[in-house]
Coordinates of C-alpha atoms in Angstrom, one line a residue:
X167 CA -4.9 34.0 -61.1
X168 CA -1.6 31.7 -60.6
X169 CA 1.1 32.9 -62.7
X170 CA 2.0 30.8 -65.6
X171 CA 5.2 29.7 -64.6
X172 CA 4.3 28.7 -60.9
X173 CA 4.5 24.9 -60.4
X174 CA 0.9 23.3 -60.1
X175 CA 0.9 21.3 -57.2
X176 CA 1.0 18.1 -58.4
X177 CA 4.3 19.1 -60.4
X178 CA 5.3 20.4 -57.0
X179 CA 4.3 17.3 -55.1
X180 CA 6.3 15.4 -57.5
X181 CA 9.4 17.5 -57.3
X182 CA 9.5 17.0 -53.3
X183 CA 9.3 13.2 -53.5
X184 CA 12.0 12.8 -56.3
X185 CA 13.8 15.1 -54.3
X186 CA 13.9 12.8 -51.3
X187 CA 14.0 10.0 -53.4
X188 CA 17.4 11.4 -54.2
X189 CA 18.3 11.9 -50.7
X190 CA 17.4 8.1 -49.5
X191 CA 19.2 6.5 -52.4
X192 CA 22.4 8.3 -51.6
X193 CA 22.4 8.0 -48.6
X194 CA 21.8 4.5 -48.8
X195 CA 23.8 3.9 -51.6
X196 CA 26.8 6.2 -50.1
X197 CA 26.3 4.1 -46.4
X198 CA 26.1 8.0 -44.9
X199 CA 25.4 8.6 -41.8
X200 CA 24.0 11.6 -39.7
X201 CA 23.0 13.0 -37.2
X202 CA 19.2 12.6 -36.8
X203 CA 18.8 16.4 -36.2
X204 CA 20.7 16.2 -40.1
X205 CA 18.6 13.7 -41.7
X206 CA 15.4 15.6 -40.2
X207 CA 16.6 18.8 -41.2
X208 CA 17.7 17.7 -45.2
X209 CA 14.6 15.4 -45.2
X210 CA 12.2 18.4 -43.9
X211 CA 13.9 20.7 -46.5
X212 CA 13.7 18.3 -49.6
X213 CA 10.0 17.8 -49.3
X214 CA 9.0 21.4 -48.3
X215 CA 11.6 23.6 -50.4
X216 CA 12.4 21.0 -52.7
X217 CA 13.9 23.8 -55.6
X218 CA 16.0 25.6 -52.9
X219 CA 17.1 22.1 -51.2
X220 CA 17.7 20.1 -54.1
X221 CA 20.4 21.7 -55.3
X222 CA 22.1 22.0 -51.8
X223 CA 22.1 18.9 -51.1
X224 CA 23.7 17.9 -54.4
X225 CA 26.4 20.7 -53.6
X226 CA 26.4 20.6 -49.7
X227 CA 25.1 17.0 -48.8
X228 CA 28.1 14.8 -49.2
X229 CA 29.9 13.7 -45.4
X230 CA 31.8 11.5 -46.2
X231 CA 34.5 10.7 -49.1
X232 CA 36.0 7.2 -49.7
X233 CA 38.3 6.5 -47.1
X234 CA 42.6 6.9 -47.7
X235 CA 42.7 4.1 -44.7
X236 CA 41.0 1.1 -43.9
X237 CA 40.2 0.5 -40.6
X238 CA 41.1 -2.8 -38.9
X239 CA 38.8 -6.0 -38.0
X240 CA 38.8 -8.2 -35.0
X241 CA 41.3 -8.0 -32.3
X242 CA 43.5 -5.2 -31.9
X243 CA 47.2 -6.1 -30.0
X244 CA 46.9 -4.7 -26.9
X245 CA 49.5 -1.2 -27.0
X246 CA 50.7 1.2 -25.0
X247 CA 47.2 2.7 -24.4
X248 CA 43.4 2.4 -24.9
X249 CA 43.4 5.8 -26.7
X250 CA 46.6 4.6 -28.7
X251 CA 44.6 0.9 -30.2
X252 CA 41.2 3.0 -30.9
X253 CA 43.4 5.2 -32.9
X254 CA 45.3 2.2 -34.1
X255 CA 42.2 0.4 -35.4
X256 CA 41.2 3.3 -37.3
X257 CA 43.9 2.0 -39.9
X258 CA 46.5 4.7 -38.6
X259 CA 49.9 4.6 -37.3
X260 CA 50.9 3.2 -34.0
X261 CA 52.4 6.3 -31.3
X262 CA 56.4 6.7 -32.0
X263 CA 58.9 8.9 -29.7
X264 CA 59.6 12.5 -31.2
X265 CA 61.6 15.3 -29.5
X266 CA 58.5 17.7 -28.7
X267 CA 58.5 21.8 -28.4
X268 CA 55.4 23.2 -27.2
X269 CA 55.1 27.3 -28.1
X270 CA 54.4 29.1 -25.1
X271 CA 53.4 32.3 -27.2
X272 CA 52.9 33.7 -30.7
X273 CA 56.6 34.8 -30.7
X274 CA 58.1 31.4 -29.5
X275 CA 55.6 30.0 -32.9
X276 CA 56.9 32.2 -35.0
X277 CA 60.4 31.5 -34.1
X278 CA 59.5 28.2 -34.6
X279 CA 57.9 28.1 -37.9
X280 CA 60.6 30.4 -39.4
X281 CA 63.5 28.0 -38.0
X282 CA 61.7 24.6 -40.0
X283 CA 61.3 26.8 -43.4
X284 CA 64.4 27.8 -43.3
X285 CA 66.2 24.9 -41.8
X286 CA 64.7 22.8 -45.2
X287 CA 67.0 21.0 -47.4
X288 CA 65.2 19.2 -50.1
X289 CA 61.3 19.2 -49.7
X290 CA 59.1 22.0 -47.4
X291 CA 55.4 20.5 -47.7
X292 CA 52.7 23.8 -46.2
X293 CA 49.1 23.0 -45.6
X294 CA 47.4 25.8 -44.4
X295 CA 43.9 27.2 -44.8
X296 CA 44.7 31.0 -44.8
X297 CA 47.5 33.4 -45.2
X298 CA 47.4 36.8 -44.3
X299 CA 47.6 40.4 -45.8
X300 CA 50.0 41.3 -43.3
X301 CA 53.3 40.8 -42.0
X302 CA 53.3 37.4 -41.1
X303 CA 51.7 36.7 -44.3
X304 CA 54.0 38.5 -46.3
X305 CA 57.5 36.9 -44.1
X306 CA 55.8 33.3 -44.9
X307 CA 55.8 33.9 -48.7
X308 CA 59.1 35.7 -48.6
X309 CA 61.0 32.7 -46.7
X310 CA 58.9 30.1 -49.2
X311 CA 60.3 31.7 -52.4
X312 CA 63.7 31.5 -50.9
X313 CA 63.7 28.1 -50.3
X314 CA 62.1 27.6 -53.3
X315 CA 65.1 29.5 -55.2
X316 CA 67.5 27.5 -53.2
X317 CA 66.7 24.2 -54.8
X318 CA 63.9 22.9 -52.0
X319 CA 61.2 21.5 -53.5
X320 CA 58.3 23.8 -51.7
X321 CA 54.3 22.4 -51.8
X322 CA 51.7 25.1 -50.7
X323 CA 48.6 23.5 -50.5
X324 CA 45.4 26.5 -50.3
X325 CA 41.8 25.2 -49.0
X326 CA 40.2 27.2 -51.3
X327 CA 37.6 29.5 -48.9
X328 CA 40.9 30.4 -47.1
X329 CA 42.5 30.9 -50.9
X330 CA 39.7 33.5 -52.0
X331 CA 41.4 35.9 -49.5
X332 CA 45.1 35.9 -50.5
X333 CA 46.0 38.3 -52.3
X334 CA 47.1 37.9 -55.9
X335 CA 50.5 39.4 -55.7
X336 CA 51.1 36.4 -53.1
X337 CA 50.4 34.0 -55.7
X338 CA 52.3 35.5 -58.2
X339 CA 55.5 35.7 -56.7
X340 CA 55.6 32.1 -55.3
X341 CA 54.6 30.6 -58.4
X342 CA 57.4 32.8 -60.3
X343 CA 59.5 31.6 -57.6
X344 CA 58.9 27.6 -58.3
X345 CA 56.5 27.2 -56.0
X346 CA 53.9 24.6 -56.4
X347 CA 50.3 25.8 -55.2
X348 CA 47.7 23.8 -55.1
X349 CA 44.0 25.1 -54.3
X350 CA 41.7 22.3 -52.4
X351 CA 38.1 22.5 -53.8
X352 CA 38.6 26.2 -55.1
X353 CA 35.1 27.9 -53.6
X354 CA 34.5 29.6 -57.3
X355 CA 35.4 27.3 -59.3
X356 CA 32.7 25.7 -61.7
X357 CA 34.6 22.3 -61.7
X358 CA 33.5 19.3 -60.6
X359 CA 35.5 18.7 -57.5
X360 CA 33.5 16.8 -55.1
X361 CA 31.2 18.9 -52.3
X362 CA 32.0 22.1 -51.3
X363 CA 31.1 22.1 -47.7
X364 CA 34.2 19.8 -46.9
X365 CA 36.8 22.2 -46.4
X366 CA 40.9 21.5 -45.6
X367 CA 41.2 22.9 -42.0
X368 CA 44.6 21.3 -41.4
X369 CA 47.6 22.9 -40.3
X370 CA 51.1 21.4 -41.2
X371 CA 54.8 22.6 -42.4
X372 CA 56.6 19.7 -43.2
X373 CA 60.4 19.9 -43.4
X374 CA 62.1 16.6 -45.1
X375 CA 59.7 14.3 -43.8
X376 CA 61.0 14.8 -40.4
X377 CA 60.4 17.7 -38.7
X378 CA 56.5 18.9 -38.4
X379 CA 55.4 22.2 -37.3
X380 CA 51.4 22.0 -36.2
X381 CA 48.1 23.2 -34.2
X382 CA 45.4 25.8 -34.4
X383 CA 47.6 28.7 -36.0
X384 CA 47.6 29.9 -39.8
X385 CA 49.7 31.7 -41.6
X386 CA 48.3 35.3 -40.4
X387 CA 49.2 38.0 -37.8
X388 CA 46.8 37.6 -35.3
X389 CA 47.4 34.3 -34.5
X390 CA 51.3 35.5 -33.8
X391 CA 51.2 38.7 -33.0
X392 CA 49.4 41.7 -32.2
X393 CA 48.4 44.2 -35.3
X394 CA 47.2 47.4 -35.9
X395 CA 46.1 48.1 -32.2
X396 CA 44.6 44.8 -31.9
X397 CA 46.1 41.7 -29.8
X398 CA 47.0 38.6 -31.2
X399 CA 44.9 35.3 -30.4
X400 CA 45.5 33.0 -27.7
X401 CA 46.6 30.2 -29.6
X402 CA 48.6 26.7 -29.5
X403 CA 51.1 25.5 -31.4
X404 CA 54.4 23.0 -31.2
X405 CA 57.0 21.1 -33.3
X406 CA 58.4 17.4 -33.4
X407 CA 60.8 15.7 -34.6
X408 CA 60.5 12.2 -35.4
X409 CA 58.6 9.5 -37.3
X410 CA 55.1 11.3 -36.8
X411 CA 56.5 14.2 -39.3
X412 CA 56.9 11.5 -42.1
X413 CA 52.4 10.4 -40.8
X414 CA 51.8 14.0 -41.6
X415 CA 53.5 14.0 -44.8
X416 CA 51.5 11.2 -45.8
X417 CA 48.6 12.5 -45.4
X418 CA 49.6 16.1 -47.0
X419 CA 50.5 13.6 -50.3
X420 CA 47.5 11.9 -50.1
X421 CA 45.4 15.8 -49.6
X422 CA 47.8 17.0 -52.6
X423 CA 47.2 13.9 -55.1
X424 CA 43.4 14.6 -54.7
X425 CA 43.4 18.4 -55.0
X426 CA 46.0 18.5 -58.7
X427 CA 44.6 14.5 -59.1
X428 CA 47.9 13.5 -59.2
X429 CA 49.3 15.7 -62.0
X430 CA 51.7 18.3 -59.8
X431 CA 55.0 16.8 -60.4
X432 CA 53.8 13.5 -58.8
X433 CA 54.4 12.6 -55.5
X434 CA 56.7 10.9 -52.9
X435 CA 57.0 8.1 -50.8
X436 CA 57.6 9.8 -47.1
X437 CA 60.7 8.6 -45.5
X438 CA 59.9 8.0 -41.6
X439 CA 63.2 9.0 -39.0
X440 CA 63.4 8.2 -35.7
X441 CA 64.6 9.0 -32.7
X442 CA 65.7 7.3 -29.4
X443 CA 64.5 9.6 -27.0
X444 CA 61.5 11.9 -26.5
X445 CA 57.9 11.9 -25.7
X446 CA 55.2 9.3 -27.0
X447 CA 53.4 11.2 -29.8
X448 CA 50.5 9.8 -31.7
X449 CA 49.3 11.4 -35.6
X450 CA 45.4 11.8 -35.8
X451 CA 43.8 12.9 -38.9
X452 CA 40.5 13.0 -38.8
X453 CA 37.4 13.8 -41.9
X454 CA 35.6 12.8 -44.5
X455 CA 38.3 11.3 -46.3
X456 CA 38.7 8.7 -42.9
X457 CA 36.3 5.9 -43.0
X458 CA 35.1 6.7 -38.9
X459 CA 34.8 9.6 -37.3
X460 CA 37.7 9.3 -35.8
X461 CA 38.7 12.7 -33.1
X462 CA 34.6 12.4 -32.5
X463 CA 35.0 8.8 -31.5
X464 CA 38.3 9.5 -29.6
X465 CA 36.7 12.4 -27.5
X466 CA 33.4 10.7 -27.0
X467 CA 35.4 7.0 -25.5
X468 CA 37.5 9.9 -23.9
X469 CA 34.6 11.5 -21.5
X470 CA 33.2 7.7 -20.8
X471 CA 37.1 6.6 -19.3
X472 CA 37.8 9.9 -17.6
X473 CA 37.5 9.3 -13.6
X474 CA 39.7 13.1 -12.5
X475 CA 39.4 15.9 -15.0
X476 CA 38.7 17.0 -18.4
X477 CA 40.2 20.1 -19.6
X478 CA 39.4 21.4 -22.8
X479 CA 40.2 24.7 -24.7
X480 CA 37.9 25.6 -27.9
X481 CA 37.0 28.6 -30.2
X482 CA 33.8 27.6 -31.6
X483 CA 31.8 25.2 -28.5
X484 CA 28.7 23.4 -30.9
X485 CA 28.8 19.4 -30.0
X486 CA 27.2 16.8 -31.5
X487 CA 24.3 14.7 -29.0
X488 CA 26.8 12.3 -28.4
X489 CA 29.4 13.9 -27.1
X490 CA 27.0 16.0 -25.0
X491 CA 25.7 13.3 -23.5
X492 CA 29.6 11.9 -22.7
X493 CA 30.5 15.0 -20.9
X494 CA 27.2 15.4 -19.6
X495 CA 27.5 12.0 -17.8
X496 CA 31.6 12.1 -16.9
X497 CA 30.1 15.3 -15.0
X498 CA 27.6 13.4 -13.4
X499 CA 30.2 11.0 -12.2
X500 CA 31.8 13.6 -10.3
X501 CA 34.6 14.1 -13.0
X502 CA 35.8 17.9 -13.0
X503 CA 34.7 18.9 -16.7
X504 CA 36.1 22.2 -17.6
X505 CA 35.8 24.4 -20.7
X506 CA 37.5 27.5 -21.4
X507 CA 35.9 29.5 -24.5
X508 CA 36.0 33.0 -26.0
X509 CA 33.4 35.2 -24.4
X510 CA 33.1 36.7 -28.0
X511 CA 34.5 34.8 -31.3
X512 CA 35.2 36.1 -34.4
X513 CA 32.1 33.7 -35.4
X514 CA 29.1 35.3 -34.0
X515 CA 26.9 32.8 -34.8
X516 CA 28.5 29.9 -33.7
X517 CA 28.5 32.4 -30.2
X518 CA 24.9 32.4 -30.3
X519 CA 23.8 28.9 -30.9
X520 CA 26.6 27.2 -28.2
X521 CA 23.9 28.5 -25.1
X522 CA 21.7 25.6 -25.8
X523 CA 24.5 22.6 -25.2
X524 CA 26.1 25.1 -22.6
X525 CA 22.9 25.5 -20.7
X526 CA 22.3 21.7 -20.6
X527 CA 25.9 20.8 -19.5
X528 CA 25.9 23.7 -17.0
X529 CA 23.2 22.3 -14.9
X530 CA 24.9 18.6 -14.8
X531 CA 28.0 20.3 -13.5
X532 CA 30.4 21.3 -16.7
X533 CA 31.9 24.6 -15.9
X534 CA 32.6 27.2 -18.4
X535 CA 35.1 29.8 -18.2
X536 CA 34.3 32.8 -20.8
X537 CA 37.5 35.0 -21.7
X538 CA 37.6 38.6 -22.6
X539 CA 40.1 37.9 -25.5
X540 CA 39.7 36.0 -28.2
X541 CA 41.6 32.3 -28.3
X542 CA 41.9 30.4 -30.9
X543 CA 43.8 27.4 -29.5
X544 CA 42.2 23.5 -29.3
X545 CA 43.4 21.2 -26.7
X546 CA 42.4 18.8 -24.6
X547 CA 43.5 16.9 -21.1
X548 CA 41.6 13.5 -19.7
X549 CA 43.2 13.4 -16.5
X550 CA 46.5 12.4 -16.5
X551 CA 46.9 10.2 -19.3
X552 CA 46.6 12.2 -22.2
X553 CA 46.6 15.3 -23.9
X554 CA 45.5 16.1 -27.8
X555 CA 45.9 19.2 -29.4
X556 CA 45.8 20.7 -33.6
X557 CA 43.3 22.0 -35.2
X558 CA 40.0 20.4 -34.3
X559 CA 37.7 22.9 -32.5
X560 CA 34.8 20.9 -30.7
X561 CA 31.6 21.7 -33.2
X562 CA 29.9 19.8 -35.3
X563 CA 31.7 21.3 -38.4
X564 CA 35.3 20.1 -37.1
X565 CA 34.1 17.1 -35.4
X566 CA 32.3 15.8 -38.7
X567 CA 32.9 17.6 -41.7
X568 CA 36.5 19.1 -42.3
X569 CA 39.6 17.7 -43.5
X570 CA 41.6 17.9 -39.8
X571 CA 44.3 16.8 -37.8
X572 CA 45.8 17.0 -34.1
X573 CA 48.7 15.2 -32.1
X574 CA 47.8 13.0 -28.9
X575 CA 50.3 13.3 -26.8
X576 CA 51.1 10.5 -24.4
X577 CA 54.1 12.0 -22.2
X578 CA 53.8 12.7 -18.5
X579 CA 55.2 16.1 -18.9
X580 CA 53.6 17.0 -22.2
X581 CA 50.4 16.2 -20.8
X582 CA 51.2 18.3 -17.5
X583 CA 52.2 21.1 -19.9
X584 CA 48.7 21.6 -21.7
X585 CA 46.9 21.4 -18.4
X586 CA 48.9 24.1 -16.4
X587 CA 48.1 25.9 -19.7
X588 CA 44.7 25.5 -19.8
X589 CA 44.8 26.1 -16.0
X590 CA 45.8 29.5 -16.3
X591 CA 43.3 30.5 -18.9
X592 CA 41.0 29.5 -16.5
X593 CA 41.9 31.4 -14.0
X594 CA 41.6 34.4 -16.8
X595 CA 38.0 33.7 -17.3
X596 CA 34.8 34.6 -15.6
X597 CA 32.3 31.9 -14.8
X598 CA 29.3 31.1 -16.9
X599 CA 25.9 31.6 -16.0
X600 CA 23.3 29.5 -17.5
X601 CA 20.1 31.5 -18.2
X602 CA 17.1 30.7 -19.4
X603 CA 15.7 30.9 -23.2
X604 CA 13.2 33.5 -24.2
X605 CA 10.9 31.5 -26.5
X606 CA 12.1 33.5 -29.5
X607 CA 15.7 32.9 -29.2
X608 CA 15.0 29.0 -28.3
X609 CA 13.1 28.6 -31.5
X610 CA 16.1 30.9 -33.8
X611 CA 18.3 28.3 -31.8
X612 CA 17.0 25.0 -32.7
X613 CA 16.6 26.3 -36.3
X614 CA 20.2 27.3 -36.7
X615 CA 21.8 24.2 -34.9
X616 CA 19.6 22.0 -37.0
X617 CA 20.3 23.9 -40.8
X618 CA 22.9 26.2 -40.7
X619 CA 25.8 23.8 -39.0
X620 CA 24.7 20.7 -41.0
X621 CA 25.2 22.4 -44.6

């Protein structure tokens, strides 16, 4: 006999199709799109586990937010660049000249990032999406309450997966101290505060609108330094001065006003200062809360105009079909297509479900390079016309669901910079060897790259 409190199936039946009645009207109603491999897998989900699914969706399902810029129609003035107007019609700010420091190592960031705290007269704005239980952790708070105590104005904006792990004592003394803290989408709170699958991934520290510290590196020892017998990440990092530190602030008011919804003290009106010599430096935020996806559309155009080389550096290797297909056909062109990747993350499972989109690209004539150490950097080179680096890895999750943000950088030497790094990464790594699929793993594969990275 059927339990009691089993659905019959026609209450079942009737569950599933409200439940993707749901789905089609917001998505309609929302204009979202997706992936088909998404849509298949929400649709699939709704109808067949329509309890389980109905629920994530409502929680989970959201891509896209409403937009903090609108992009531009009709012509665009022709600039300095093609990737400089595509960025341009997105809405965002034209490239401007800023004096540019790329770190060359943990302890050169470090240096760095302690010099713009400190160096902060009346406003340090931090964006960060972890910090630490160790000494880096501890040196950050210690040099935030100071400035703090000295009359700076000091923001500390949390995404709040990376927030669950600070410790309390952290917390305690920076908000004792005057600092403002702010939490973006707190993972346990019961509020309503928009979905939870969008996290904040970027990585700024703002001093006086004018001087931006940025890339792939939080606010934790092992992207500085090594600790307790275990070496620190190969990462990328850099600081500019200029008018893009005054983009960046923008974009940290406008992530601040929606995370206290505009009740922290208010905000500020950045004040852009330039400079008269440097490199050509271009802000690129990228997200739900930008109305394209705007680093995906930027990479994809990037493989298509690409004749020499493309260099790229990544954690976490899980593209989208589109921009498999771009560097699937660049290599086809004869364009040298290189990727340099961790031979083990600190993700295993984005580690196991990369082999299907490095498999295809491997036999069109990408080349991987698989290091014995984990790196943690992002960048990017198309030939010699432009490097981009920050905090976007190249997965679906970066690409097209987190709050992020990199710098394209435009100079000759910049560019040159990032390449001879990636270069010598290469040369670290051992070559990649496509192999084929036992049926097993090719069906756990499919499965995982069509739920577990769209949720």
């Amino acid at each position: 006999m059927i339990a009691s409190w089993l659905p019959t199936p026609t209450h079942y039946l009737l569950v599933s199709a409200i439940a993707v009645l749901v789905y089609i009207l917001t998505t309609r109603g929302q204009h979202q799109r997706r992936a088909p491999t998404s849509a298949i897998a929400w649709v699939l989900g709704l109808a067949l586990v329509p309890y389980l699914m109905l629920p994530l969706y409502l929680l989970f399902g959201q891509r896209k937010l409403r937009p903090v810029a609108t992009p531009r129609t009709g012509d665009v003035e022709a600039g300095h660049h093609w990737a400089a107007e595509l960025i341009e019609c997105f809405g965002l700010a034209p490239p401007s000249l800023a004096e540019v420091r790329l770190h060359r190592d943990g302890l050169e960031a470090r240096a760095a990032l302690w010099e713009i705290i400190d160096a902060a007269q009346s406003r340090l704005d931090v964006c960060t999406f972890l910090i630490g239980n160790d000494p880096i952790g501890a040196e950050a708070i210690e040099r935030l309450t100071k400035r703090a105590r000295a009359g700076v104005r000091v923001r500390l904006l949390l995404d709040g997966f990376g927030a669950v792990f600070v410790p309390r004592r952290f917390m305690r003394r920076l908000r004792e101290a005057g600092v403002e803290v702010a939490v973006f989408r707190p993972f346990l709170s019961l509020r309503r505060l928009g979905p939870r699958n969008l996290r904040n991934h970027r990585k700024f520290v703002i001093a006086d609108d004018r001087w931006l510290w940025s890339g792939g590196r939080n606010l934790a020892a092992e992207y500085f330094i090594d600790w307790k017998g275990v070496p620190a990440w190969l990462d990328l990092s850099f600081d500019l001065r200029g008018a893009i530190a005054a983009e960046a602030a923008r974009q940290f008011d406008l992530d601040w006003t929606v995370t206290t919804r505009g009740q922290a003290n208010g905000t500020h009106a950045p004040q852009s200062t330039s400079v008269s010599q440097g490199s050509l430096v271009q802000f690129l935020p990228s997200g739900p809360d930008q109305a394209e996806d705007t680093a995906q559309s930027l990479l994809v155009d990037a493989c298509y105009r690409a004749r020499r080389r493309i260099l790229a550096v990544t954690p976490y290797f899980v593209p989208d079909d589109s921009l498999r297909v771009a560097l699937r056909l660049a290599a086809r062109r004869g364009v040298r297509v290189t990727i340099v990747l961790p031979d083990e993350s600190n993700h295993r499972l984005a580690d196991f479900v990369r082999s299907r989109a490095m498999r295809d690209l491997a036999v069109a004539g990408v080349e991987f390079r698989l290091l014995p150490v984990m790196i943690h950097a992002k960048a990017l080179v198309v030939d010699e016309t432009l490097a981009m680096s920050g905090s976007i890895n190249l997965d679906l999750r970066s690409l097209l669901l987190n709050h992020e943000a990199s710098v394209v950088f435009y100079g000759a030497h910049d560019i040159a910079w990032f390449a001879q790094w990636i270069e010598q990464q290469v040369t670290q790594g051992a070559a990649y060897e496509a192999k084929p699929p036992g049926l097993m793993r090719d069906i756990a594969e499919g499965l995982l790259l069509t739920v577990a990275f769209q949720l």
